[in-house]
Amino acid sequence: MKSDELQIILQQIRDGDELARERMIRHYKPYIINVAGKVSKKFVSWNDEESSIALLAFNKALDHFEEEAGRTFLNYVYLLIHRDLIDYYRKENKETHFSYQSTSEDEKSIDHESDLAIAQYEKEIQAHELIEEILELDLTLQQYKIAFEELEKHSPKHRDTREDLFDIAHTIAEDDECTDLLISKKKLPSSLIVKKYGWKKKTLERHRKYLITLIVIALNPQWEQLSQYVRKKGTE
């Protein structure tokens, strides 16, 4: 989440917008659980006491985080969860889990662990977003009588060919006349493309499903994870 967007949402929360608070909790839930488990050194579910403590700490972060303090929001969340869970274990006579003293070395260790937790969280979020985007793509491709599952079969075997098709798809996606026909007719306007750009019709038809998929993805820039995933697969 970008800094400007975060500050706007935090201000909404501090102005009493409980829906904004709930959206933040839902968005960062995987991170909250991940940190609670990492600090507790065990598997933690959303129903465990550790998660409840972590959630309270997260709410404190929503209410009190200041960007000028020198930490990122997620670093700050990690620090609060870490400290609150330590206090919890101490009160519950579970000090075997931790030996904590507030020293500069401890702060460095917390920052390092926080960075690892953030990296894991971002990886999980990206995976979730990719799945969501694939489902959206699949629904869109059904209009063109293409199933996402069959794309692997229709993917060109040669890397150079895939790169050429990426370039073709990008060009067509920026051509309003071609994309209007593609979207309205739900089929590749091969004759028009050949006429305008001189590409071989045989090439277009042979890779029709793969090319349509690339164009559809190019026309939906909000599918960031999917675009990166397909591009990566195309250059392997």
PDB file of C-alpha atoms in Angstrom:
ATOM      1  CA  MET A   1       0.000   0.000   0.000  1.00  0.00           C
ATOM      2  CA  LYS A   2       1.419   3.380  -1.037  1.00  0.00           C
ATOM      3  CA  SER A   3       2.295   5.907   1.657  1.00  0.00           C
ATOM      4  CA  ASP A   4      -0.225   8.532   0.513  1.00  0.00           C
ATOM      5  CA  GLU A   5      -3.024   5.976   0.355  1.00  0.00           C
ATOM      6  CA  LEU A   6      -2.101   4.655   3.807  1.00  0.00           C
ATOM      7  CA  GLN A   7      -2.148   8.131   5.354  1.00  0.00           C
ATOM      8  CA  ILE A   8      -5.597   8.840   3.906  1.00  0.00           C
ATOM      9  CA  ILE A   9      -6.999   5.582   5.285  1.00  0.00           C
ATOM     10  CA  LEU A  10      -5.394   6.111   8.695  1.00  0.00           C
ATOM     11  CA  GLN A  11      -6.937   9.570   8.889  1.00  0.00           C
ATOM     12  CA  GLN A  12     -10.345   8.102   7.997  1.00  0.00           C
ATOM     13  CA  ILE A  13      -9.946   5.576  10.797  1.00  0.00           C
ATOM     14  CA  ARG A  14      -8.972   8.267  13.299  1.00  0.00           C
ATOM     15  CA  ASP A  15     -12.029  10.244  12.229  1.00  0.00           C
ATOM     16  CA  GLY A  16     -14.176   7.290  13.279  1.00  0.00           C
ATOM     17  CA  ASP A  17     -14.607   5.358  10.008  1.00  0.00           C
ATOM     18  CA  GLU A  18     -15.027   1.789  11.281  1.00  0.00           C
ATOM     19  CA  LEU A  19     -15.504   0.385   7.770  1.00  0.00           C
ATOM     20  CA  ALA A  20     -12.047   1.672   6.855  1.00  0.00           C
ATOM     21  CA  ARG A  21     -10.656  -0.015   9.975  1.00  0.00           C
ATOM     22  CA  GLU A  22     -12.327  -3.314   9.053  1.00  0.00           C
ATOM     23  CA  ARG A  23     -10.959  -3.130   5.525  1.00  0.00           C
ATOM     24  CA  MET A  24      -7.442  -2.626   6.868  1.00  0.00           C
ATOM     25  CA  ILE A  25      -7.814  -5.567   9.261  1.00  0.00           C
ATOM     26  CA  ARG A  26      -9.108  -7.782   6.467  1.00  0.00           C
ATOM     27  CA  HIS A  27      -6.324  -6.694   4.115  1.00  0.00           C
ATOM     28  CA  TYR A  28      -3.535  -7.233   6.666  1.00  0.00           C
ATOM     29  CA  LYS A  29      -4.996 -10.315   8.359  1.00  0.00           C
ATOM     30  CA  PRO A  30      -2.398 -12.680   6.796  1.00  0.00           C
ATOM     31  CA  TYR A  31       0.384 -10.424   8.051  1.00  0.00           C
ATOM     32  CA  ILE A  32      -1.077 -10.211  11.573  1.00  0.00           C
ATOM     33  CA  ILE A  33      -1.314 -14.011  11.833  1.00  0.00           C
ATOM     34  CA  ASN A  34       2.120 -14.475  10.281  1.00  0.00           C
ATOM     35  CA  VAL A  35       3.750 -12.124  12.788  1.00  0.00           C
ATOM     36  CA  ALA A  36       1.881 -13.663  15.735  1.00  0.00           C
ATOM     37  CA  GLY A  37       3.123 -17.112  14.711  1.00  0.00           C
ATOM     38  CA  LYS A  38       6.663 -15.923  14.068  1.00  0.00           C
ATOM     39  CA  VAL A  39       6.946 -14.176  17.421  1.00  0.00           C
ATOM     40  CA  SER A  40       5.251 -17.042  19.298  1.00  0.00           C
ATOM     41  CA  LYS A  41       7.372 -19.616  17.453  1.00  0.00           C
ATOM     42  CA  LYS A  42       4.369 -21.854  16.797  1.00  0.00           C
ATOM     43  CA  PHE A  43       1.414 -22.204  14.475  1.00  0.00           C
ATOM     44  CA  VAL A  44      -1.225 -19.607  15.316  1.00  0.00           C
ATOM     45  CA  SER A  45      -4.810 -19.576  14.051  1.00  0.00           C
ATOM     46  CA  TRP A  46      -7.096 -16.568  13.954  1.00  0.00           C
ATOM     47  CA  ASN A  47      -8.970 -17.956  16.978  1.00  0.00           C
ATOM     48  CA  ASP A  48      -5.926 -18.207  19.257  1.00  0.00           C
ATOM     49  CA  GLU A  49      -5.199 -15.778  22.081  1.00  0.00           C
ATOM     50  CA  GLU A  50      -1.982 -14.718  20.369  1.00  0.00           C
ATOM     51  CA  SER A  51      -3.954 -13.549  17.340  1.00  0.00           C
ATOM     52  CA  SER A  52      -6.310 -11.553  19.542  1.00  0.00           C
ATOM     53  CA  ILE A  53      -3.329  -9.814  21.145  1.00  0.00           C
ATOM     54  CA  ALA A  54      -1.781  -9.229  17.730  1.00  0.00           C
ATOM     55  CA  LEU A  55      -5.062  -7.765  16.457  1.00  0.00           C
ATOM     56  CA  LEU A  56      -5.219  -5.363  19.405  1.00  0.00           C
ATOM     57  CA  ALA A  57      -1.646  -4.323  18.647  1.00  0.00           C
ATOM     58  CA  PHE A  58      -2.556  -3.795  15.000  1.00  0.00           C
ATOM     59  CA  ASN A  59      -5.436  -1.544  16.057  1.00  0.00           C
ATOM     60  CA  LYS A  60      -3.001   0.446  18.216  1.00  0.00           C
ATOM     61  CA  ALA A  61      -0.833   0.884  15.149  1.00  0.00           C
ATOM     62  CA  LEU A  62      -3.817   2.158  13.163  1.00  0.00           C
ATOM     63  CA  ASP A  63      -4.494   4.716  15.871  1.00  0.00           C
ATOM     64  CA  HIS A  64      -0.957   5.850  16.618  1.00  0.00           C
ATOM     65  CA  PHE A  65       1.359   5.259  13.651  1.00  0.00           C
ATOM     66  CA  GLU A  66       3.250   8.348  12.518  1.00  0.00           C
ATOM     67  CA  GLU A  67       5.334   8.117   9.361  1.00  0.00           C
ATOM     68  CA  GLU A  68       7.803  10.696  10.633  1.00  0.00           C
ATOM     69  CA  ALA A  69       8.910   8.321  13.410  1.00  0.00           C
ATOM     70  CA  GLY A  70      11.315   6.597  11.007  1.00  0.00           C
ATOM     71  CA  ARG A  71       9.648   3.189  10.686  1.00  0.00           C
ATOM     72  CA  THR A  72       7.368   1.849   8.000  1.00  0.00           C
ATOM     73  CA  PHE A  73       3.816   1.000   9.000  1.00  0.00           C
ATOM     74  CA  LEU A  74       4.422  -2.748   8.894  1.00  0.00           C
ATOM     75  CA  ASN A  75       7.653  -2.415  10.877  1.00  0.00           C
ATOM     76  CA  TYR A  76       5.698  -0.495  13.493  1.00  0.00           C
ATOM     77  CA  VAL A  77       2.954  -3.158  13.547  1.00  0.00           C
ATOM     78  CA  TYR A  78       5.582  -5.863  14.020  1.00  0.00           C
ATOM     79  CA  LEU A  79       7.181  -3.974  16.903  1.00  0.00           C
ATOM     80  CA  LEU A  80       3.851  -3.546  18.731  1.00  0.00           C
ATOM     81  CA  ILE A  81       2.827  -7.187  18.237  1.00  0.00           C
ATOM     82  CA  HIS A  82       6.253  -8.356  19.355  1.00  0.00           C
ATOM     83  CA  ARG A  83       6.179  -6.293  22.545  1.00  0.00           C
ATOM     84  CA  ASP A  84       2.556  -7.100  23.425  1.00  0.00           C
ATOM     85  CA  LEU A  85       3.093 -10.840  22.997  1.00  0.00           C
ATOM     86  CA  ILE A  86       6.196 -10.690  25.176  1.00  0.00           C
ATOM     87  CA  ASP A  87       4.154  -8.970  27.885  1.00  0.00           C
ATOM     88  CA  TYR A  88       1.439 -11.603  27.492  1.00  0.00           C
ATOM     89  CA  TYR A  89       3.844 -14.513  27.940  1.00  0.00           C
ATOM     90  CA  ARG A  90       5.482 -12.873  30.907  1.00  0.00           C
ATOM     91  CA  LYS A  91       2.135 -12.374  32.608  1.00  0.00           C
ATOM     92  CA  GLU A  92       1.169 -15.953  31.841  1.00  0.00           C
ATOM     93  CA  ASN A  93       4.507 -17.234  33.211  1.00  0.00           C
ATOM     94  CA  LYS A  94       5.603 -18.396  29.778  1.00  0.00           C
ATOM     95  CA  GLU A  95       8.957 -16.686  29.764  1.00  0.00           C
ATOM     96  CA  THR A  96      10.583 -19.791  28.271  1.00  0.00           C
ATOM     97  CA  HIS A  97       9.463 -18.439  24.917  1.00  0.00           C
ATOM     98  CA  PHE A  98      11.449 -15.247  25.237  1.00  0.00           C
ATOM     99  CA  SER A  99      14.327 -13.541  26.900  1.00  0.00           C
ATOM    100  CA  TYR A 100      13.723  -9.900  26.060  1.00  0.00           C
ATOM    101  CA  GLN A 101      15.479  -6.724  27.074  1.00  0.00           C
ATOM    102  CA  SER A 102      15.122  -3.489  25.225  1.00  0.00           C
ATOM    103  CA  THR A 103      18.620  -2.975  23.808  1.00  0.00           C
ATOM    104  CA  SER A 104      19.853  -1.657  20.493  1.00  0.00           C
ATOM    105  CA  GLU A 105      20.765  -5.196  19.434  1.00  0.00           C
ATOM    106  CA  ASP A 106      17.220  -6.335  20.193  1.00  0.00           C
ATOM    107  CA  GLU A 107      15.875  -3.468  18.093  1.00  0.00           C
ATOM    108  CA  LYS A 108      18.082  -4.549  15.178  1.00  0.00           C
ATOM    109  CA  SER A 109      16.887  -8.143  15.578  1.00  0.00           C
ATOM    110  CA  ILE A 110      13.262  -7.026  15.628  1.00  0.00           C
ATOM    111  CA  ASP A 111      13.771  -4.951  12.480  1.00  0.00           C
ATOM    112  CA  HIS A 112      15.357  -7.933  10.721  1.00  0.00           C
ATOM    113  CA  GLU A 113      12.550 -10.277  11.762  1.00  0.00           C
ATOM    114  CA  SER A 114      10.052  -7.630  10.734  1.00  0.00           C
ATOM    115  CA  ASP A 115      11.612  -7.391   7.267  1.00  0.00           C
ATOM    116  CA  LEU A 116      11.334 -11.181   6.903  1.00  0.00           C
ATOM    117  CA  ALA A 117       7.694 -11.120   8.022  1.00  0.00           C
ATOM    118  CA  ILE A 118       6.908  -8.299   5.600  1.00  0.00           C
ATOM    119  CA  ALA A 119       8.567 -10.201   2.746  1.00  0.00           C
ATOM    120  CA  GLN A 120       6.528 -13.315   3.565  1.00  0.00           C
ATOM    121  CA  TYR A 121       3.338 -11.278   3.806  1.00  0.00           C
ATOM    122  CA  GLU A 122       3.956  -9.582   0.464  1.00  0.00           C
ATOM    123  CA  LYS A 123       4.605 -12.980  -1.105  1.00  0.00           C
ATOM    124  CA  GLU A 124       1.304 -14.320   0.242  1.00  0.00           C
ATOM    125  CA  ILE A 125      -0.591 -11.228  -0.927  1.00  0.00           C
ATOM    126  CA  GLN A 126       0.918 -11.480  -4.400  1.00  0.00           C
ATOM    127  CA  ALA A 127      -0.061 -15.155  -4.614  1.00  0.00           C
ATOM    128  CA  HIS A 128      -3.613 -14.313  -3.519  1.00  0.00           C
ATOM    129  CA  GLU A 129      -3.858 -11.458  -6.006  1.00  0.00           C
ATOM    130  CA  LEU A 130      -2.534 -13.666  -8.812  1.00  0.00           C
ATOM    131  CA  ILE A 131      -5.225 -16.272  -8.124  1.00  0.00           C
ATOM    132  CA  GLU A 132      -7.934 -13.591  -8.102  1.00  0.00           C
ATOM    133  CA  GLU A 133      -6.648 -12.127 -11.365  1.00  0.00           C
ATOM    134  CA  ILE A 134      -6.467 -15.553 -13.032  1.00  0.00           C
ATOM    135  CA  LEU A 135     -10.107 -16.169 -12.086  1.00  0.00           C
ATOM    136  CA  GLU A 136     -11.078 -12.808 -13.593  1.00  0.00           C
ATOM    137  CA  LEU A 137      -9.102 -13.595 -16.750  1.00  0.00           C
ATOM    138  CA  ASP A 138     -10.736 -17.009 -17.018  1.00  0.00           C
ATOM    139  CA  LEU A 139     -14.201 -15.439 -16.892  1.00  0.00           C
ATOM    140  CA  THR A 140     -13.209 -12.928 -19.564  1.00  0.00           C
ATOM    141  CA  LEU A 141     -11.681 -15.576 -21.836  1.00  0.00           C
ATOM    142  CA  GLN A 142     -14.857 -17.639 -21.700  1.00  0.00           C
ATOM    143  CA  GLN A 143     -16.445 -14.917 -23.828  1.00  0.00           C
ATOM    144  CA  TYR A 144     -13.872 -15.788 -26.499  1.00  0.00           C
ATOM    145  CA  LYS A 145     -14.431 -19.533 -26.039  1.00  0.00           C
ATOM    146  CA  ILE A 146     -10.983 -19.916 -24.487  1.00  0.00           C
ATOM    147  CA  ALA A 147     -10.269 -21.763 -21.241  1.00  0.00           C
ATOM    148  CA  PHE A 148      -7.327 -20.670 -19.108  1.00  0.00           C
ATOM    149  CA  GLU A 149      -6.340 -24.312 -18.590  1.00  0.00           C
ATOM    150  CA  GLU A 150      -5.637 -24.797 -22.303  1.00  0.00           C
ATOM    151  CA  LEU A 151      -3.267 -21.861 -22.657  1.00  0.00           C
ATOM    152  CA  GLU A 152      -0.233 -23.936 -21.726  1.00  0.00           C
ATOM    153  CA  LYS A 153      -0.997 -26.181 -24.688  1.00  0.00           C
ATOM    154  CA  HIS A 154      -1.332 -23.194 -27.018  1.00  0.00           C
ATOM    155  CA  SER A 155       1.748 -21.391 -25.727  1.00  0.00           C
ATOM    156  CA  PRO A 156       4.483 -21.256 -28.407  1.00  0.00           C
ATOM    157  CA  LYS A 157       7.385 -23.545 -27.670  1.00  0.00           C
ATOM    158  CA  HIS A 158      10.077 -21.123 -28.810  1.00  0.00           C
ATOM    159  CA  ARG A 159      10.988 -18.128 -26.680  1.00  0.00           C
ATOM    160  CA  ASP A 160      11.536 -15.875 -29.724  1.00  0.00           C
ATOM    161  CA  THR A 161       8.020 -16.615 -30.946  1.00  0.00           C
ATOM    162  CA  ARG A 162       6.552 -15.796 -27.536  1.00  0.00           C
ATOM    163  CA  GLU A 163       8.494 -12.515 -27.477  1.00  0.00           C
ATOM    164  CA  ASP A 164       7.197 -11.646 -30.957  1.00  0.00           C
ATOM    165  CA  LEU A 165       3.624 -12.353 -29.850  1.00  0.00           C
ATOM    166  CA  PHE A 166       4.057 -10.114 -26.800  1.00  0.00           C
ATOM    167  CA  ASP A 167       5.093  -7.286 -29.127  1.00  0.00           C
ATOM    168  CA  ILE A 168       2.185  -7.969 -31.485  1.00  0.00           C
ATOM    169  CA  ALA A 169      -0.293  -8.075 -28.599  1.00  0.00           C
ATOM    170  CA  HIS A 170       1.027  -4.783 -27.213  1.00  0.00           C
ATOM    171  CA  THR A 171       0.667  -3.114 -30.618  1.00  0.00           C
ATOM    172  CA  ILE A 172      -2.884  -4.400 -31.122  1.00  0.00           C
ATOM    173  CA  ALA A 173      -3.908  -3.419 -27.580  1.00  0.00           C
ATOM    174  CA  GLU A 174      -2.984   0.192 -28.414  1.00  0.00           C
ATOM    175  CA  ASP A 175      -4.969   0.118 -31.667  1.00  0.00           C
ATOM    176  CA  ASP A 176      -8.536   1.249 -30.909  1.00  0.00           C
ATOM    177  CA  GLU A 177      -9.917  -0.033 -34.210  1.00  0.00           C
ATOM    178  CA  CYS A 178      -8.537  -3.534 -33.666  1.00  0.00           C
ATOM    179  CA  THR A 179      -9.487  -3.749 -30.004  1.00  0.00           C
ATOM    180  CA  ASP A 180     -13.017  -2.471 -30.658  1.00  0.00           C
ATOM    181  CA  LEU A 181     -13.524  -5.279 -33.167  1.00  0.00           C
ATOM    182  CA  LEU A 182     -11.938  -7.835 -30.851  1.00  0.00           C
ATOM    183  CA  ILE A 183     -14.197  -6.874 -27.951  1.00  0.00           C
ATOM    184  CA  SER A 184     -17.409  -6.516 -29.983  1.00  0.00           C
ATOM    185  CA  LYS A 185     -16.993  -9.596 -32.185  1.00  0.00           C
ATOM    186  CA  LYS A 186     -15.180 -11.683 -29.545  1.00  0.00           C
ATOM    187  CA  LYS A 187     -12.684 -12.882 -32.140  1.00  0.00           C
ATOM    188  CA  LEU A 188      -9.308 -11.793 -33.444  1.00  0.00           C
ATOM    189  CA  PRO A 189      -9.670  -9.360 -36.408  1.00  0.00           C
ATOM    190  CA  SER A 190      -6.886 -11.094 -38.324  1.00  0.00           C
ATOM    191  CA  SER A 191      -7.646  -9.581 -41.740  1.00  0.00           C
ATOM    192  CA  LEU A 192      -7.566  -6.033 -40.402  1.00  0.00           C
ATOM    193  CA  ILE A 193      -4.366  -6.718 -38.443  1.00  0.00           C
ATOM    194  CA  VAL A 194      -2.653  -8.146 -41.541  1.00  0.00           C
ATOM    195  CA  LYS A 195      -3.790  -5.176 -43.605  1.00  0.00           C
ATOM    196  CA  LYS A 196      -2.557  -2.595 -41.088  1.00  0.00           C
ATOM    197  CA  TYR A 197       0.660  -4.213 -39.901  1.00  0.00           C
ATOM    198  CA  GLY A 198       1.656  -6.767 -42.505  1.00  0.00           C
ATOM    199  CA  TRP A 199       1.981  -9.731 -40.143  1.00  0.00           C
ATOM    200  CA  LYS A 200       1.321 -13.137 -41.628  1.00  0.00           C
ATOM    201  CA  LYS A 201      -2.269 -14.265 -41.187  1.00  0.00           C
ATOM    202  CA  LYS A 202      -1.068 -17.847 -40.757  1.00  0.00           C
ATOM    203  CA  THR A 203       0.991 -16.789 -37.715  1.00  0.00           C
ATOM    204  CA  LEU A 204      -1.936 -14.924 -36.179  1.00  0.00           C
ATOM    205  CA  GLU A 205      -4.339 -17.823 -36.650  1.00  0.00           C
ATOM    206  CA  ARG A 206      -1.877 -20.460 -35.426  1.00  0.00           C
ATOM    207  CA  HIS A 207      -1.437 -18.587 -32.139  1.00  0.00           C
ATOM    208  CA  ARG A 208      -4.935 -17.058 -32.000  1.00  0.00           C
ATOM    209  CA  LYS A 209      -5.884 -18.133 -28.456  1.00  0.00           C
ATOM    210  CA  TYR A 210      -2.546 -17.218 -26.940  1.00  0.00           C
ATOM    211  CA  LEU A 211      -2.531 -13.867 -28.732  1.00  0.00           C
ATOM    212  CA  ILE A 212      -6.084 -13.000 -27.664  1.00  0.00           C
ATOM    213  CA  THR A 213      -5.099 -13.792 -24.078  1.00  0.00           C
ATOM    214  CA  LEU A 214      -2.095 -11.473 -24.245  1.00  0.00           C
ATOM    215  CA  ILE A 215      -4.223  -8.686 -25.709  1.00  0.00           C
ATOM    216  CA  VAL A 216      -6.912  -9.109 -23.040  1.00  0.00           C
ATOM    217  CA  ILE A 217      -4.253  -8.933 -20.319  1.00  0.00           C
ATOM    218  CA  ALA A 218      -2.724  -5.833 -21.923  1.00  0.00           C
ATOM    219  CA  LEU A 219      -6.181  -4.207 -21.928  1.00  0.00           C
ATOM    220  CA  ASN A 220      -6.506  -4.824 -18.177  1.00  0.00           C
ATOM    221  CA  PRO A 221      -3.476  -3.123 -16.584  1.00  0.00           C
ATOM    222  CA  GLN A 222      -5.014  -3.621 -13.123  1.00  0.00           C
ATOM    223  CA  TRP A 223      -3.980  -7.289 -13.385  1.00  0.00           C
ATOM    224  CA  GLU A 224      -0.434  -6.465 -12.295  1.00  0.00           C
ATOM    225  CA  GLN A 225       0.483  -9.858 -10.815  1.00  0.00           C
ATOM    226  CA  LEU A 226      -0.950 -11.737 -13.783  1.00  0.00           C
ATOM    227  CA  SER A 227       0.886  -9.533 -16.263  1.00  0.00           C
ATOM    228  CA  GLN A 228       4.202 -10.158 -14.490  1.00  0.00           C
ATOM    229  CA  TYR A 229       3.463 -13.885 -14.222  1.00  0.00           C
ATOM    230  CA  VAL A 230       2.652 -14.266 -17.924  1.00  0.00           C
ATOM    231  CA  ARG A 231       5.621 -12.152 -18.941  1.00  0.00           C
ATOM    232  CA  LYS A 232       7.928 -14.251 -16.780  1.00  0.00           C
ATOM    233  CA  LYS A 233       6.546 -17.473 -18.260  1.00  0.00           C
ATOM    234  CA  GLY A 234       6.955 -16.026 -21.722  1.00  0.00           C
ATOM    235  CA  THR A 235      10.652 -15.353 -21.252  1.00  0.00           C
ATOM    236  CA  GLU A 236      11.557 -18.701 -19.674  1.00  0.00           C
TER     237      GLU A 236
END
